[in-house]
Amino acid sequence: QVLVFHTHASESYTPDAAFPYTPTETERTTDTRYNVVRVGDELCTALEKRGIETLHIRSLFDTPTYAGSYDRSLAAVEQALEENPSVKVVIDLHRDALCSDSVVYKTVAELPDAACSQVMLLVGTNASGLYHPYWEENLRLAVYLQDAVNAAHPTLMRPITLVNERYNQHLTRGSLIIEVGSSGNTLQEATRAVRLFGESAGPALARLVQ
């Protein structure tokens, strides 16, 4: 079973003609039809189609205040793991922010038929000194999924990022952050990317179960 949640659930994308929503604040909206919660819905659907049971926490942990988001999501995930001991993989799904003072950038996968963002896996380490005994196992899972997706879509994935913080990834041996697109991408580009990711990652996860 895979648990999907969003520490920064209000993260959103560049509005376009298909999704002309009004942001609640810069690059954010509390409307789950247009933020990363919608992208999480798409990931869960893609995994379910490939025989992976999912649990999706759709709560907004970063509103009304951004501070303390990780504390609030930690409490929710701990409760979910206690209530659902069959959960083996925990995914905190975000979107990236790539910008300078005057330019907002987008990520682009080189696919022939439609515009598509890229996806990045982020793994926290124990370098901060906080308890995090499973980070190397999390990294192995990230590499395994990266290889599976690269085999099908060589330009979909950005390089895996290792960070010195643990970002609540100490709770399981299968915890990852997934960054789907950036603020410069549209929601359509992000949902397409996460569907392609799920199409490849789902069978890879199923093989681990077998």
Coordinates of C-alpha atoms in Angstrom, one line a residue:
Q1 CA 0.0 0.0 0.0
V2 CA 1.2 3.5 -0.9
L3 CA 0.4 6.6 1.1
V4 CA 0.4 9.9 -0.7
F5 CA 0.2 13.2 1.1
H6 CA 1.2 16.9 0.6
T7 CA 3.1 18.9 3.2
H8 CA 2.6 21.9 1.0
A9 CA -0.7 21.1 -0.5
S10 CA -1.5 24.6 -1.7
E11 CA 1.4 24.6 -4.2
S12 CA -0.1 25.3 -7.6
Y13 CA 0.9 25.9 -11.2
T14 CA 0.8 28.6 -13.9
P15 CA -2.9 29.2 -14.8
D16 CA -3.7 28.7 -18.5
A17 CA -6.8 28.6 -20.7
A18 CA -7.7 25.1 -19.6
F19 CA -7.4 25.9 -15.9
P20 CA -7.8 29.7 -15.5
Y21 CA -8.1 29.7 -11.7
T22 CA -7.3 32.7 -9.5
P23 CA -4.4 31.9 -7.1
T24 CA -5.1 32.3 -3.4
E25 CA -1.6 33.8 -3.1
T26 CA 1.5 33.7 -5.3
E27 CA 1.8 30.3 -7.0
R28 CA -0.6 28.8 -4.5
T29 CA -4.3 28.0 -4.2
T30 CA -6.4 26.2 -1.6
D31 CA -8.6 24.9 -4.3
T32 CA -7.7 21.2 -4.6
R33 CA -8.9 21.0 -8.2
Y34 CA -5.9 23.1 -9.2
N35 CA -3.1 22.5 -6.7
V36 CA -0.8 19.5 -6.0
V37 CA -3.6 17.6 -4.4
R38 CA -5.1 17.2 -7.9
V39 CA -1.7 15.8 -9.0
G40 CA -1.8 13.4 -6.1
D41 CA -5.2 12.2 -7.3
E42 CA -3.7 11.5 -10.7
L43 CA -0.8 9.5 -9.2
C44 CA -3.1 7.4 -7.0
T45 CA -5.3 6.6 -10.1
A46 CA -2.2 5.6 -12.1
L47 CA -0.9 3.3 -9.4
E48 CA -4.3 1.8 -8.7
K49 CA -4.7 0.9 -12.3
R50 CA -1.5 -1.1 -11.9
G51 CA -2.6 -3.0 -8.9
I52 CA -1.1 -0.8 -6.2
E53 CA -3.5 0.1 -3.4
T54 CA -3.2 3.8 -2.4
L55 CA -4.3 6.0 0.5
H56 CA -4.4 9.7 -0.2
I57 CA -4.4 12.4 2.5
R58 CA -5.8 15.4 0.8
S59 CA -5.5 17.8 3.8
L60 CA -3.9 21.3 3.5
F61 CA -1.1 21.4 6.0
D62 CA 0.4 24.7 4.8
T63 CA -2.7 26.9 5.3
P64 CA -3.7 29.2 6.9
T65 CA 0.0 29.4 7.9
Y66 CA 3.0 28.0 6.1
A67 CA 5.1 27.7 9.2
G68 CA 4.8 24.3 10.9
S69 CA 3.7 22.5 7.8
Y70 CA 6.0 19.6 8.3
D71 CA 5.0 19.2 12.0
R72 CA 1.3 19.0 11.0
S73 CA 1.9 16.6 8.1
L74 CA 4.1 14.5 10.4
A75 CA 1.3 14.0 12.9
A76 CA -1.1 13.1 10.1
V77 CA 1.2 10.5 8.5
E78 CA 2.1 9.0 11.9
Q79 CA -1.6 8.5 12.5
A80 CA -2.2 7.1 9.1
L81 CA 0.7 4.6 9.5
E82 CA -0.7 3.5 12.9
E83 CA -4.2 2.9 11.3
N84 CA -2.8 1.3 8.1
P85 CA 0.2 -0.9 9.0
S86 CA 0.2 -2.3 5.5
V87 CA 1.6 1.0 4.1
K88 CA 5.1 0.4 2.9
V89 CA 5.8 3.5 0.7
V90 CA 5.1 7.1 1.8
I91 CA 5.2 9.8 -0.9
D92 CA 5.1 13.5 -0.1
L93 CA 4.1 15.1 -3.4
H94 CA 5.2 18.7 -4.1
R95 CA 5.9 20.9 -7.1
D96 CA 9.2 22.7 -7.4
A97 CA 9.8 26.4 -7.6
L98 CA 12.5 27.4 -10.1
C99 CA 12.9 31.2 -10.6
S100 CA 15.2 34.2 -10.4
D101 CA 14.2 37.7 -9.5
S102 CA 12.4 38.2 -12.8
V103 CA 12.0 34.8 -14.5
V104 CA 9.9 31.8 -13.6
Y105 CA 11.2 28.6 -15.2
K106 CA 9.4 25.4 -16.2
T107 CA 10.7 21.9 -16.5
V108 CA 10.2 20.1 -19.8
A109 CA 10.3 16.4 -20.7
E110 CA 11.1 15.8 -24.4
L111 CA 8.0 13.9 -25.4
P112 CA 6.7 14.1 -29.0
D113 CA 2.9 14.2 -28.5
A114 CA 2.1 16.7 -25.7
A115 CA 3.8 19.2 -23.4
C116 CA 4.9 17.6 -20.2
S117 CA 6.8 18.6 -17.0
Q118 CA 9.6 16.6 -15.4
V119 CA 9.6 14.8 -12.1
M120 CA 12.3 14.8 -9.4
L121 CA 12.8 12.4 -6.5
L122 CA 14.2 14.0 -3.3
V123 CA 15.8 12.0 -0.5
G124 CA 16.7 13.3 2.9
T125 CA 19.8 12.1 4.7
N126 CA 20.9 12.0 8.4
A127 CA 23.4 14.8 7.9
S128 CA 21.4 17.1 10.1
G129 CA 22.1 14.8 13.1
L130 CA 18.4 14.0 13.5
Y131 CA 17.2 10.4 13.9
H132 CA 17.0 9.0 10.4
P133 CA 18.1 5.3 10.2
Y134 CA 16.4 4.5 6.9
W135 CA 17.7 7.1 4.6
E136 CA 20.0 4.8 2.6
E137 CA 17.0 2.4 2.1
N138 CA 14.9 5.4 0.9
L139 CA 17.7 6.2 -1.5
R140 CA 17.8 2.7 -2.9
L141 CA 14.1 2.9 -3.5
A142 CA 14.5 6.2 -5.3
V143 CA 17.2 4.8 -7.6
Y144 CA 15.1 1.7 -8.3
L145 CA 12.1 3.8 -9.3
Q146 CA 14.3 6.3 -11.2
D147 CA 15.7 3.4 -13.3
A148 CA 12.3 2.0 -14.0
V149 CA 10.9 5.3 -15.2
N150 CA 14.0 6.2 -17.2
A151 CA 13.7 2.9 -19.1
A152 CA 10.3 4.0 -20.4
H153 CA 10.7 7.8 -20.6
P154 CA 14.4 8.8 -20.6
T155 CA 13.7 12.6 -20.3
L156 CA 10.9 12.5 -17.7
M157 CA 13.1 12.4 -14.6
R158 CA 15.4 15.1 -13.3
P159 CA 18.4 13.8 -11.3
I160 CA 17.7 12.5 -7.8
T161 CA 18.4 15.2 -5.2
L162 CA 20.0 14.4 -1.8
V163 CA 19.5 16.9 1.0
N164 CA 20.8 17.3 4.5
E165 CA 17.3 17.5 6.0
R166 CA 15.1 14.5 6.7
Y167 CA 11.7 16.0 5.8
N168 CA 9.8 13.4 7.9
Q169 CA 11.3 10.6 5.8
H170 CA 12.4 8.8 9.0
L171 CA 9.0 7.2 9.4
T172 CA 9.4 4.3 6.9
R173 CA 12.0 2.5 4.8
G174 CA 10.1 3.7 1.7
S175 CA 9.7 7.5 2.2
L176 CA 10.3 9.9 -0.7
I177 CA 9.5 13.5 -1.8
I178 CA 8.3 13.7 -5.4
E179 CA 8.5 17.1 -7.0
V180 CA 6.2 17.2 -10.1
G181 CA 7.0 20.1 -12.4
S182 CA 7.7 23.6 -11.2
S183 CA 5.6 26.8 -10.7
G184 CA 6.3 27.7 -14.4
N185 CA 4.5 24.5 -15.6
T186 CA 0.8 24.2 -16.1
L187 CA -1.4 21.8 -14.3
Q188 CA -1.9 19.8 -17.5
E189 CA 1.8 19.4 -17.9
A190 CA 2.2 18.2 -14.3
T191 CA -0.7 15.7 -14.4
R192 CA 0.6 14.3 -17.7
A193 CA 4.0 13.8 -16.1
V194 CA 2.7 12.2 -12.9
R195 CA 0.6 9.8 -15.0
L196 CA 3.6 8.7 -17.0
F197 CA 5.6 8.3 -13.8
G198 CA 2.9 6.2 -12.2
E199 CA 2.6 4.0 -15.3
S200 CA 6.3 3.0 -14.9
A201 CA 6.7 3.2 -11.1
G202 CA 3.5 1.1 -10.5
P203 CA 4.7 -2.1 -12.1
A204 CA 8.2 -1.6 -10.5
L205 CA 6.5 -1.4 -7.0
A206 CA 4.4 -4.4 -7.8
R207 CA 7.5 -6.4 -8.6
L208 CA 8.8 -5.5 -5.1
V209 CA 5.6 -7.0 -3.6
Q210 CA 6.0 -10.2 -5.6

